[in-house]
Coordinates of C-alpha atoms and ligand atoms in Angstrom, one line a residue:
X2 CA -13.4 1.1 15.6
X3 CA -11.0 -1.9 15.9
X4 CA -7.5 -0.9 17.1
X5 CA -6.4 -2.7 13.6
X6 CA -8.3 -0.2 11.1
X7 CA -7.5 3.1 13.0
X8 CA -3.9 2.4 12.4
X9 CA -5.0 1.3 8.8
X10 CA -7.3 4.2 8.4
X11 CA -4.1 5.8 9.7
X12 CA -1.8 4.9 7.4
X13 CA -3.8 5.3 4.4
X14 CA -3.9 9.6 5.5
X15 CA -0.6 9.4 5.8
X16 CA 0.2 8.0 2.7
X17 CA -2.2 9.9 1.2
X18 CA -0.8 13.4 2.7
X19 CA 2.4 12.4 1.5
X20 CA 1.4 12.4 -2.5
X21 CA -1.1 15.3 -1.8
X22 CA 2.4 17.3 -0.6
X23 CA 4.3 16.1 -3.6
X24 CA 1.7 17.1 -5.8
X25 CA 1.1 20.9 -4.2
X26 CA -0.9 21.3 -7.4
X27 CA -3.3 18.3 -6.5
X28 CA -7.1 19.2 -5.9
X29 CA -8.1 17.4 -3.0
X30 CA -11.1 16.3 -4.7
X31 CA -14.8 16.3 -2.6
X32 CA -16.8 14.0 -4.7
X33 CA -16.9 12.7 -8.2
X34 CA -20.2 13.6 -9.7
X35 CA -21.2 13.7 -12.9
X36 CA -21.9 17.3 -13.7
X37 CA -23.4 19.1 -16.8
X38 CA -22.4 22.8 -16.1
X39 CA -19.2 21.7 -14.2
X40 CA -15.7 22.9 -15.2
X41 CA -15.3 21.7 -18.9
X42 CA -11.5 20.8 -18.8
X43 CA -9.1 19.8 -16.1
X44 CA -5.6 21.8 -15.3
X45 CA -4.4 24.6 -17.1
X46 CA -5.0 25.6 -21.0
X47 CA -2.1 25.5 -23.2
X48 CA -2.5 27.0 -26.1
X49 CA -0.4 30.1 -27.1
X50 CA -3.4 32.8 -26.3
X51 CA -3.3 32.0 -22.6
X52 CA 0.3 31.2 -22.3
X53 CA 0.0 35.2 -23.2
X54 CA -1.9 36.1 -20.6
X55 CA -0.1 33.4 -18.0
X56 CA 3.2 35.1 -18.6
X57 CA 2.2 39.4 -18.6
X58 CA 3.2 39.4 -14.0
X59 CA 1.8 42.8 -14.7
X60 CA -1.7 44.6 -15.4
X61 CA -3.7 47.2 -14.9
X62 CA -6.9 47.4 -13.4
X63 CA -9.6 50.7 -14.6
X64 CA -12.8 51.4 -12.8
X65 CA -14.1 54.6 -14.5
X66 CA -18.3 55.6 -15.0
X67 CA -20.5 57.8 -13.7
X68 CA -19.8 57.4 -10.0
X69 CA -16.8 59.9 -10.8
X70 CA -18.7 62.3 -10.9
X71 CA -19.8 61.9 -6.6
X72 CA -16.4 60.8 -6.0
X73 CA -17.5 59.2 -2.8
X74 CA -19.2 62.5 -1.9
X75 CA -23.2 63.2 -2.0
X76 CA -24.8 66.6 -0.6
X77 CA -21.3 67.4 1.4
X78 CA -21.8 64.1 3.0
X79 CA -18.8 61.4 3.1
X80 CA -19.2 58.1 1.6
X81 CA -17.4 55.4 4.1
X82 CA -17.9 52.4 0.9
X83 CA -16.7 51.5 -2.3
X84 CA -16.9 55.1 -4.1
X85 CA -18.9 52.9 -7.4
X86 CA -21.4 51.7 -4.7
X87 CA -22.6 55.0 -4.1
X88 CA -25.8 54.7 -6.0
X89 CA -26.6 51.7 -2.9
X90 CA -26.6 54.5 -0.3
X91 CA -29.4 55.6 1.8
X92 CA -28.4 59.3 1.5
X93 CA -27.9 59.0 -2.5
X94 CA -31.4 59.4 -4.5
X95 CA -31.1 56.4 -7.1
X96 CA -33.1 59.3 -9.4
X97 CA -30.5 61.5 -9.1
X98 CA -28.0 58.9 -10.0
X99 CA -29.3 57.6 -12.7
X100 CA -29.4 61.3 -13.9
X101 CA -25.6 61.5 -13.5
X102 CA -24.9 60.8 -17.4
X103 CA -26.1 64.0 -18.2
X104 CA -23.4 65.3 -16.5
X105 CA -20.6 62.8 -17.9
X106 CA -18.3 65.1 -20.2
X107 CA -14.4 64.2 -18.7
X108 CA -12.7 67.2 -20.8
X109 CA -9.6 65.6 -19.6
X110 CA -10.3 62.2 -20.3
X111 CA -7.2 61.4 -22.8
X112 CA -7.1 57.6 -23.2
X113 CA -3.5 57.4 -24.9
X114 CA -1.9 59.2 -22.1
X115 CA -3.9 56.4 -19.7
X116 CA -2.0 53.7 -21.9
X117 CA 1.3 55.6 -22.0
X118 CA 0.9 56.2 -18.0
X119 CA 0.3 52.1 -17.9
X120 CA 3.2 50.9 -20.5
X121 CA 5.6 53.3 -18.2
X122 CA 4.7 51.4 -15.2
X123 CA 5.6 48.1 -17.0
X124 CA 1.7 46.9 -17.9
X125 CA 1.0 44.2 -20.2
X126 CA -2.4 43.9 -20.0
X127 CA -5.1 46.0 -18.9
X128 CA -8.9 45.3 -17.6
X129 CA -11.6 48.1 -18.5
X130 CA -15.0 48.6 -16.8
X131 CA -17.4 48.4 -19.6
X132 CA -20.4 48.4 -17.5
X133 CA -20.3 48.4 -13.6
X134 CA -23.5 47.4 -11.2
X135 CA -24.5 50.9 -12.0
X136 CA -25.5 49.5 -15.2
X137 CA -23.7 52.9 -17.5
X138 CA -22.1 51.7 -20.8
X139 CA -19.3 53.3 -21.5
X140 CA -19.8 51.9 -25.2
X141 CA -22.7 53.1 -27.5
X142 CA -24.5 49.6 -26.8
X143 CA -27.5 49.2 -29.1
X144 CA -29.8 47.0 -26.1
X145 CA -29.8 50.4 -23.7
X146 CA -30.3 54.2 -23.8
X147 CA -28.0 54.5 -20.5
X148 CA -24.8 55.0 -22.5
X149 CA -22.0 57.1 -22.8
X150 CA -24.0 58.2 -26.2
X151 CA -26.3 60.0 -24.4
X152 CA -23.8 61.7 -22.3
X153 CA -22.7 65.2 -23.3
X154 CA -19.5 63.4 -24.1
X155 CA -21.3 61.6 -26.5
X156 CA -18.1 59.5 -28.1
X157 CA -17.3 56.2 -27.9
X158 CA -14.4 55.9 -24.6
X159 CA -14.5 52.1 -25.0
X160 CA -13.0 52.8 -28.5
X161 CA -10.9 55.3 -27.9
X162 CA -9.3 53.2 -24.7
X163 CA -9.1 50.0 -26.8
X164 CA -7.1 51.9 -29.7
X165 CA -4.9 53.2 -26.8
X166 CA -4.2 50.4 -25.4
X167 CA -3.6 48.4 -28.6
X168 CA -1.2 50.7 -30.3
X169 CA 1.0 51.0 -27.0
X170 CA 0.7 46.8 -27.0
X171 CA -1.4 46.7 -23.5
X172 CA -3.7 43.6 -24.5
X173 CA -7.1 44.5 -23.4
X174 CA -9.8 42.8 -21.5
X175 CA -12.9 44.0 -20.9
X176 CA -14.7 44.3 -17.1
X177 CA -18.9 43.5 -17.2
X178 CA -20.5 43.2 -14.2
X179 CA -23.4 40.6 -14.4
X180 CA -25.3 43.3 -11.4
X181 CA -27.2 45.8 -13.7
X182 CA -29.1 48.3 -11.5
X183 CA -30.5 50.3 -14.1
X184 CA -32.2 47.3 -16.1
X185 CA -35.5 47.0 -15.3
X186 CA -35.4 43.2 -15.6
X187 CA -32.1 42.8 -13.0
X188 CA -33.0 40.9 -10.0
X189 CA -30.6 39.9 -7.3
X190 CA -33.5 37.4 -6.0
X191 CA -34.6 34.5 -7.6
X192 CA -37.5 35.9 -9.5
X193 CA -40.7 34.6 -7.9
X194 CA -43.6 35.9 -10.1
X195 CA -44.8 34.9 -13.7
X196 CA -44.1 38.3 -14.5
X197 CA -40.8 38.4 -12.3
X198 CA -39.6 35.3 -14.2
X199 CA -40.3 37.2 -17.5
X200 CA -38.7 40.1 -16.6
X201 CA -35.4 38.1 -15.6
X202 CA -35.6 36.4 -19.1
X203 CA -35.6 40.0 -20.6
X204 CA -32.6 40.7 -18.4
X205 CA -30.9 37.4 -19.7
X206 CA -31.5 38.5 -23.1
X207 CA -30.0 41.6 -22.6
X208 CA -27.0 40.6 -21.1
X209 CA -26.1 37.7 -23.5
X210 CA -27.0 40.7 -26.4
X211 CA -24.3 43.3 -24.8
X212 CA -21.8 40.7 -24.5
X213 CA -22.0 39.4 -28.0
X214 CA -21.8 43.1 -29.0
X215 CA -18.7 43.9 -27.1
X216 CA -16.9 41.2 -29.3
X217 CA -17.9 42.1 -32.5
X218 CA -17.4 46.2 -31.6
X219 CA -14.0 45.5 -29.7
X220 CA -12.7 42.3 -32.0
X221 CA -9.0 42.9 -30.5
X222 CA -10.1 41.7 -26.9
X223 CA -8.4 39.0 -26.0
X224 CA -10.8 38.2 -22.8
X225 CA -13.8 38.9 -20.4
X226 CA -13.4 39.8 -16.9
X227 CA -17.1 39.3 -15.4
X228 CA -18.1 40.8 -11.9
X229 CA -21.3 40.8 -9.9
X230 CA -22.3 36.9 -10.2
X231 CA -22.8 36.3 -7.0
X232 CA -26.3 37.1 -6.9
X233 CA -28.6 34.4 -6.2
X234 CA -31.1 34.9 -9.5
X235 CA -27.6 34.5 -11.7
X236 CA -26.1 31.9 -9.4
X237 CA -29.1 29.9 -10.4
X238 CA -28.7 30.3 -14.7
X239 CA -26.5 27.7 -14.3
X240 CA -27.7 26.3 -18.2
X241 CA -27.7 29.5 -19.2
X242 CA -24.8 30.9 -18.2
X243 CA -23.0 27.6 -19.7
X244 CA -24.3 28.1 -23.2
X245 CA -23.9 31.5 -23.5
X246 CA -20.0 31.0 -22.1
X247 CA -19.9 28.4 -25.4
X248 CA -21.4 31.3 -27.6
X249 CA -19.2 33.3 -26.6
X250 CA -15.7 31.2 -26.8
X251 CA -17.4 30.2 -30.3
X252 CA -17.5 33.5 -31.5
X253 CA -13.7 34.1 -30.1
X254 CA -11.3 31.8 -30.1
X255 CA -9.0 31.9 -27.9
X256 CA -11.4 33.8 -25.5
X257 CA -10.0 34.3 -21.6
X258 CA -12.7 34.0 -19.1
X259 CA -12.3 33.5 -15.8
X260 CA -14.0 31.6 -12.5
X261 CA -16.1 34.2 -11.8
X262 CA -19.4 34.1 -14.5
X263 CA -21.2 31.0 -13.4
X264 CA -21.9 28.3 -11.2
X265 CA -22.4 24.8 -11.7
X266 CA -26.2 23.3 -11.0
X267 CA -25.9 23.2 -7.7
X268 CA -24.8 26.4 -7.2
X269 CA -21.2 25.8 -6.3
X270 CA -19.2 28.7 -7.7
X271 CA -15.4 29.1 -9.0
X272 CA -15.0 25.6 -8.0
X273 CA -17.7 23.1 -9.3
X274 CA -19.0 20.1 -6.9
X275 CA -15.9 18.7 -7.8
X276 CA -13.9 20.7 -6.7
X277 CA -12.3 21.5 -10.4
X278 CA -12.4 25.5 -11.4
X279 CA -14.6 26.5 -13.8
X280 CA -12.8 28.9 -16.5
X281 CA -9.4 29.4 -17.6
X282 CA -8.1 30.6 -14.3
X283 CA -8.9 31.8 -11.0
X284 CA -10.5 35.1 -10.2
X285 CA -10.9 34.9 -6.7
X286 CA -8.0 36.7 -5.1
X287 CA -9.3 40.0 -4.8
X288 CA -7.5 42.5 -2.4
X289 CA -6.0 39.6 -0.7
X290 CA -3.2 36.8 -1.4
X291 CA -2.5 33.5 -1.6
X292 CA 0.3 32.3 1.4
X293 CA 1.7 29.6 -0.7
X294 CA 1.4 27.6 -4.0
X295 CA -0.7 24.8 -2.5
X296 CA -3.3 27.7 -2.2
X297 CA -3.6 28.1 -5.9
X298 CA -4.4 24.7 -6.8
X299 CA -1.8 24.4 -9.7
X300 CA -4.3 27.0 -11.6
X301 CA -3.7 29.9 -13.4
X302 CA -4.8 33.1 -11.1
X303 CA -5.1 36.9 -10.9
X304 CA -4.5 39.5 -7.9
X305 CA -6.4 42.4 -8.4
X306 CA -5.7 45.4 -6.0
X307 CA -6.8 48.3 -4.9
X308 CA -4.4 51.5 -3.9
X309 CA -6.6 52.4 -0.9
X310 CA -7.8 49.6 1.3
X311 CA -11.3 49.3 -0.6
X312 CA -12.0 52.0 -3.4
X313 CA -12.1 51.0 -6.9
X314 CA -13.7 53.7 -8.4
X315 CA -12.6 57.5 -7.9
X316 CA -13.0 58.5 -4.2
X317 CA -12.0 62.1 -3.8
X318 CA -10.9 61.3 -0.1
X319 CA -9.0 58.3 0.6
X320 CA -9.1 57.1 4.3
X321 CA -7.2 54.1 5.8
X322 CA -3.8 53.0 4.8
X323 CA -2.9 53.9 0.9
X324 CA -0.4 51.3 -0.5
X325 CA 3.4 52.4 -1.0
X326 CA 5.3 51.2 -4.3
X327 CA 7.3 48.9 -2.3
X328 CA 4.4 47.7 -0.8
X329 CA 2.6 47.1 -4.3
X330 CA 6.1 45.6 -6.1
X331 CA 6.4 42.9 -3.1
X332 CA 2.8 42.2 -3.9
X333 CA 3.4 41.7 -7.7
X334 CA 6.7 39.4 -6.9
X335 CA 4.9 37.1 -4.6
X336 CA 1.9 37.1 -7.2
X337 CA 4.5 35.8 -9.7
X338 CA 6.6 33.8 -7.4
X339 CA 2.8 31.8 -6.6
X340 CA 2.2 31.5 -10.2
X341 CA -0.2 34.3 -10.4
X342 CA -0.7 38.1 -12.6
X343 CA -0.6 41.4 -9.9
X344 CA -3.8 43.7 -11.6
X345 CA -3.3 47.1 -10.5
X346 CA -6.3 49.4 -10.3
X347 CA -6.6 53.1 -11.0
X348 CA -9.9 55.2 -10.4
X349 CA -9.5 58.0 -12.9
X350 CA -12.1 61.0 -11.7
X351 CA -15.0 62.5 -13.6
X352 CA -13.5 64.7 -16.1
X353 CA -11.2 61.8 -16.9
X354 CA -8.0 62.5 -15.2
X355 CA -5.8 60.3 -13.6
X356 CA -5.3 61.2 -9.9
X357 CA -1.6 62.6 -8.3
X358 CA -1.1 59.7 -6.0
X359 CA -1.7 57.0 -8.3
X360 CA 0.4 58.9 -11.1
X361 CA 2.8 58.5 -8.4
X362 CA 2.6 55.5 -7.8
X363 CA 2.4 54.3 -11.6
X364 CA 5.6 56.4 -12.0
X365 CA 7.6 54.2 -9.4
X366 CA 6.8 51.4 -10.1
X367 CA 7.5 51.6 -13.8
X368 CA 11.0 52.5 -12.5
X369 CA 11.7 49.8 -11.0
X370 CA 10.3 48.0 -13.5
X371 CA 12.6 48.8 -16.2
X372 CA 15.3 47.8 -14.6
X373 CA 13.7 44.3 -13.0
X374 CA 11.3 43.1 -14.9
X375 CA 12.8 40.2 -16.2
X376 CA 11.9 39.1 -12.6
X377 CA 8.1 39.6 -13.4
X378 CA 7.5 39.0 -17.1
X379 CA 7.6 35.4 -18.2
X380 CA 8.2 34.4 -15.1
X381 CA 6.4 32.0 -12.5
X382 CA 6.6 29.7 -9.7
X383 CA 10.4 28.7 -8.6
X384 CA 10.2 25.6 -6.9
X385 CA 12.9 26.5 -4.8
X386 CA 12.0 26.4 -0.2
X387 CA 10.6 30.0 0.6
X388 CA 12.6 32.6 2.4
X389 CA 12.1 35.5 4.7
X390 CA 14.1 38.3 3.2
X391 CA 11.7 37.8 -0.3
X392 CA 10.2 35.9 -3.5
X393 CA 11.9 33.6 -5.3
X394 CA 10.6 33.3 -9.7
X395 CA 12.0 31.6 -12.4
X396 CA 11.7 32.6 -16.0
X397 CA 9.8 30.1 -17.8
X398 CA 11.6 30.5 -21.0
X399 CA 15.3 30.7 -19.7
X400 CA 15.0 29.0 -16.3
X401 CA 17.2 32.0 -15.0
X402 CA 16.0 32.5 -11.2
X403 CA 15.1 36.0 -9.4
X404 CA 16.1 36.5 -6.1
X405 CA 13.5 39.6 -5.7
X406 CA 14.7 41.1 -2.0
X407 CA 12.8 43.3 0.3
X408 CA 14.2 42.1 3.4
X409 CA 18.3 42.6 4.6
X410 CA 19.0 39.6 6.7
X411 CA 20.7 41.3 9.5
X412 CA 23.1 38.6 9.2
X413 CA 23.7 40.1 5.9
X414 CA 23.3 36.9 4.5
X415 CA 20.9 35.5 2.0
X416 CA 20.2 32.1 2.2
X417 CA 18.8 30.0 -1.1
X418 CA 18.5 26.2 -1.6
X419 CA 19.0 25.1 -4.7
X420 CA 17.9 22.1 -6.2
X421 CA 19.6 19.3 -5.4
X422 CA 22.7 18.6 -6.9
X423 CA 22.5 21.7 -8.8
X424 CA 24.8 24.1 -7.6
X425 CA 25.3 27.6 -8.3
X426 CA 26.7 28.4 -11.7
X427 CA 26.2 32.4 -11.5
X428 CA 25.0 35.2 -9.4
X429 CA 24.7 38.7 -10.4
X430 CA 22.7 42.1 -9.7
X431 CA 20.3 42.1 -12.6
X432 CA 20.6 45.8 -12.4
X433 CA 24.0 45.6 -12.7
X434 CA 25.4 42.7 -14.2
X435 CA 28.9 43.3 -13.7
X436 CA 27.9 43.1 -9.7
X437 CA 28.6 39.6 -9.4
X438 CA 28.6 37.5 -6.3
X439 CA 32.0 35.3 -6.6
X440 CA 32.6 32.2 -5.1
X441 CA 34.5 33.5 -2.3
X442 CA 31.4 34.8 -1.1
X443 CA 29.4 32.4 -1.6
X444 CA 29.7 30.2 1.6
X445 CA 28.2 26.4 1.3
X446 CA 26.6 25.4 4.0
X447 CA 28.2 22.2 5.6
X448 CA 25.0 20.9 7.3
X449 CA 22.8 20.6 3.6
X450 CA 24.6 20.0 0.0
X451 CA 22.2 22.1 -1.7
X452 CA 21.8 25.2 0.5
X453 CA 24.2 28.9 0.0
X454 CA 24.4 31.9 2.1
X455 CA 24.9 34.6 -0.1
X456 CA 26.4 37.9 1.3
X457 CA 25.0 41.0 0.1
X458 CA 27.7 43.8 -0.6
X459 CA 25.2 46.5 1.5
X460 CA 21.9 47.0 3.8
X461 CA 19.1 47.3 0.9
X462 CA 17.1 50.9 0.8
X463 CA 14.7 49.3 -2.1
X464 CA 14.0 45.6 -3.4
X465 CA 16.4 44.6 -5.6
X466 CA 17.3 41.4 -7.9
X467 CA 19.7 39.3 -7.7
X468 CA 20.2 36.6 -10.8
X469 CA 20.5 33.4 -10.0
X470 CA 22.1 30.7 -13.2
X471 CA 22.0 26.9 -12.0
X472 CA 23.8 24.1 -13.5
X473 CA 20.5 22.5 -13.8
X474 CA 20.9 21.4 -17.6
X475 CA 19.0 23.3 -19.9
X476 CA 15.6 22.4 -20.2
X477 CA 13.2 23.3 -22.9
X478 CA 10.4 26.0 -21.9
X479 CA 7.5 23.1 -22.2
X480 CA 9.2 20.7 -19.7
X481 CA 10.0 24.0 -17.7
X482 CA 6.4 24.8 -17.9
X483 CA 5.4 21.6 -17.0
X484 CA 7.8 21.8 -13.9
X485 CA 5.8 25.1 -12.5
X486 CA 2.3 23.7 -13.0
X487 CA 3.2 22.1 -9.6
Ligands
LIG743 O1 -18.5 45.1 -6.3 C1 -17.3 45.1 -7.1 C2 -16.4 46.2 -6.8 O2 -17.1 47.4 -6.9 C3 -15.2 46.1 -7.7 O3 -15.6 46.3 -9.1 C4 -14.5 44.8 -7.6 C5 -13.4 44.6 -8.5 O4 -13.0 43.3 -8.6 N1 -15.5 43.7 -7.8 C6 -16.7 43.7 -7.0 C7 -16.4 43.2 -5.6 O5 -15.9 42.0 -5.6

């Protein structure tokens, strides 16, 4: 290459980089291909049903069914996975676990304490395992004898935890994995056979069936949380998968699905061959994190996390680092300072009950949530630089900023930038309101206009919140919404 175009090739980057940094939100887009199972609508939805969901900061995650009942444990052995993988282990007879239900009869299974456990810890929205890979129902589903009907138990759980959830005002959205062991149609393979192929159509049947059920049994869900798609057989339904999505939203308005049921026709999943997510928001932070906004893509997102490093279901012996409740709260404020919801699972055990440590857990947290979480709900992305001692969010509805801290400078000092020109117009403990932070202790920084140290009155033992009030004039919550779409 000439001299001439590698500094006009270099240019053009750096232009290019520069936009790309003033639009964090931008997709860096791979191609532009005309795509019939691609993403169906660029950026984020609007309407009021998803400005819901956008807005809870806090859910709560269930993984309950038969694997329970093991608890992680088969024969006195020790199950090093995922307790609800069990039934995929060498040493666990798939006969005997498909006999489980037999046993499935939680005497202690109460699902409106499970919804007054999750509206203490500050929930607004809560995502239920319908039907794991194991393929159980934990509805009466007409399509399937491997239901909760034929367990001892007998009742309806799904029901009973929807009516929960509902009258506490816990918005629910159901969990159904896509993986159904039990069916005798489920491939993970591409089905190679004429009578494979068949047997796969059964499956597709089946699945489209139970999901159109679980609408019209549960008509107060407001979404679907879909699991298991991954395999190759599904990934290749792209049509499929796309039609029955349309079904689906037809039947529902309003309907919340995430990136996580299908692919586009060539496979590509989350994100189509262009690069644009498919669904109404991202589903792929699981046990893990975005680092900063540009990782989300200006879309909508979900953390979902486990207590233990990797158990969903119950696991009667947790091994590895178990998450603390500061740990979990700084994860739910940097969830919601990036834009995103912080999904919190519990693994109740096989008669029902929720265990001690997660109680626990649930208990601290909803603490500290009564007292801050006008840092979580409503809130999102700041748009204010980062800093180490925490998370900054701003309340989309009255632009207030949180100052969520986890870290005492040893300076004592916190320091925030505001936006430009807009100075500081009041700072308070949102614990405490009456702690305010006057002016006299508010030292602006000569080197940049915009940038205060603020001194803390003590070392902190536990996150707290700070309030910050600009002078930003007061901006309605659609431009304000605009503003955080990055
Ligand atoms: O395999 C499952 C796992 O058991 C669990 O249900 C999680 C929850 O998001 N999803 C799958 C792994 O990604």
């Amino acid at each position: 290459m000439k001299k001439r175009t590698y500094i006009t090739l270099f240019l053009f980057i750096g232009t290019f980089r520069v936009l790309m940094a003033q639009f964090p939100g931008a997709v860096e887009k791979r191609s532009s291909i005309a795509l019939e199972h691609g993403a169906h609508r660029l950026g984020k939805r609007t309407d009021a049903q998803m400005e819901m969901w956008r807005n809870y900061g806090l859910g709560q995650f269930i993984h309950w069914g038969l694997y329970a009942i093991p608890g992680g444990h088969w024969n006195g052995k020790y199950y090093a996975g995922a307790a609800e993988w069990i039934r995929s282990w060498k040493e666990m007879p798939k006969d005997a676990y498909d006999h489980l239900y037999k046993q499935f009869n939680p005497k202690q299974f109460d699902a409106k304490a499970w919804a007054a456990q999750a509206k203490d810890m500050g929930a607004r929205y809560v995502i239920i395992t319908t039907k794991h890979h194991d393929g159980f129902c934990l509805w009466p589903s007409q399509y399937t004898d491997y239901t909760i009907a034929h367990s001892p138990y007998k009742k309806d759980a799904l029901k009973e935890i929807v009516a929960a959830y509902d009258a506490v005002g816990i918005d629910v959205y159901l969990y159904f994995s896509i993986i159904d062991w039990h069916h005798k149609g489920y491939r993970s393979d591409v089905p190679k056979t004429p009578e494979e192929k068949q047997a796969y159509e059964d499956f597709k049947k089946f699945t489209a069936n139970q999901l159109k059920e679980l609408l019209s049994n549960y008509p107060s869900t407001k979404g679907l949380w879909f699991d298991g798609s991954w395999d190759k057989a599904w990934v290749e339904q792209a049509a499929f998968a796309d039609s029955l999505e349309a079904e689906l939203r037809a039947m529902r308005p309003g309907l919340i699905i995430g990136s996580r049921f299908r692919a586009d026709e060539f496979g590509r999943r989350h994100f189509d061959s262009n690069g644009d997510l498919m669904g109404d928001y991202e589903q792929g932070w699981e046990r893990k994190l975005p680092a900063t906004i540009e990782d989300v893509h200006g879309n909508d997102w979900d953390c979902v996390m486990t207590v233990p490093e990797n158990q969903w279901g119950y696991h009667s012996e947790w091994r590895g680092h178990v998450k603390t409740s500061t740990e979990l709260i700084e994860m739910m404020a940097k969830s919601v300072s990036l834009d995103g919801n912080f999904v919190l699972n519990f693994g109740p055990d096989g008669q029902g009950a929720i265990r001690v440590e997660e109680t626990k857990l649930a208990k601290e947290i909803g603490e500290w949530m009564k007292v801050n979480h006008e840092a979580i709900y409503d809130c999102g992305y700041a748009d204010l630089e980062k800093q180490d001692w925490g998370y900054i969010t701003r309340s989309r509805k009255s632009g207030k900023y949180y100052l969520i801290i986890f870290n005492t400078p040893v300076s004592g000092a916190l320091r925030i930038k505001v936006a430009s020109g807009a100075g500081i117009a009041k700072l308070y403990d949102l614990a405490n309101k009456t702690t305010t932070y006057n002016p006299e202790e508010i030292h602006r920084s000569k080197v940049e206009g915009d940038e205060y140290f603020i001194y803390l009155k003590e070392r902190l033992t536990e996150p707290k919140v700070i309030v910050l009030e600009t002078n930003e004039k007061e901006q309605d919550s659609d431009v304000l919404y605009e503003k955080a779409k990055t």
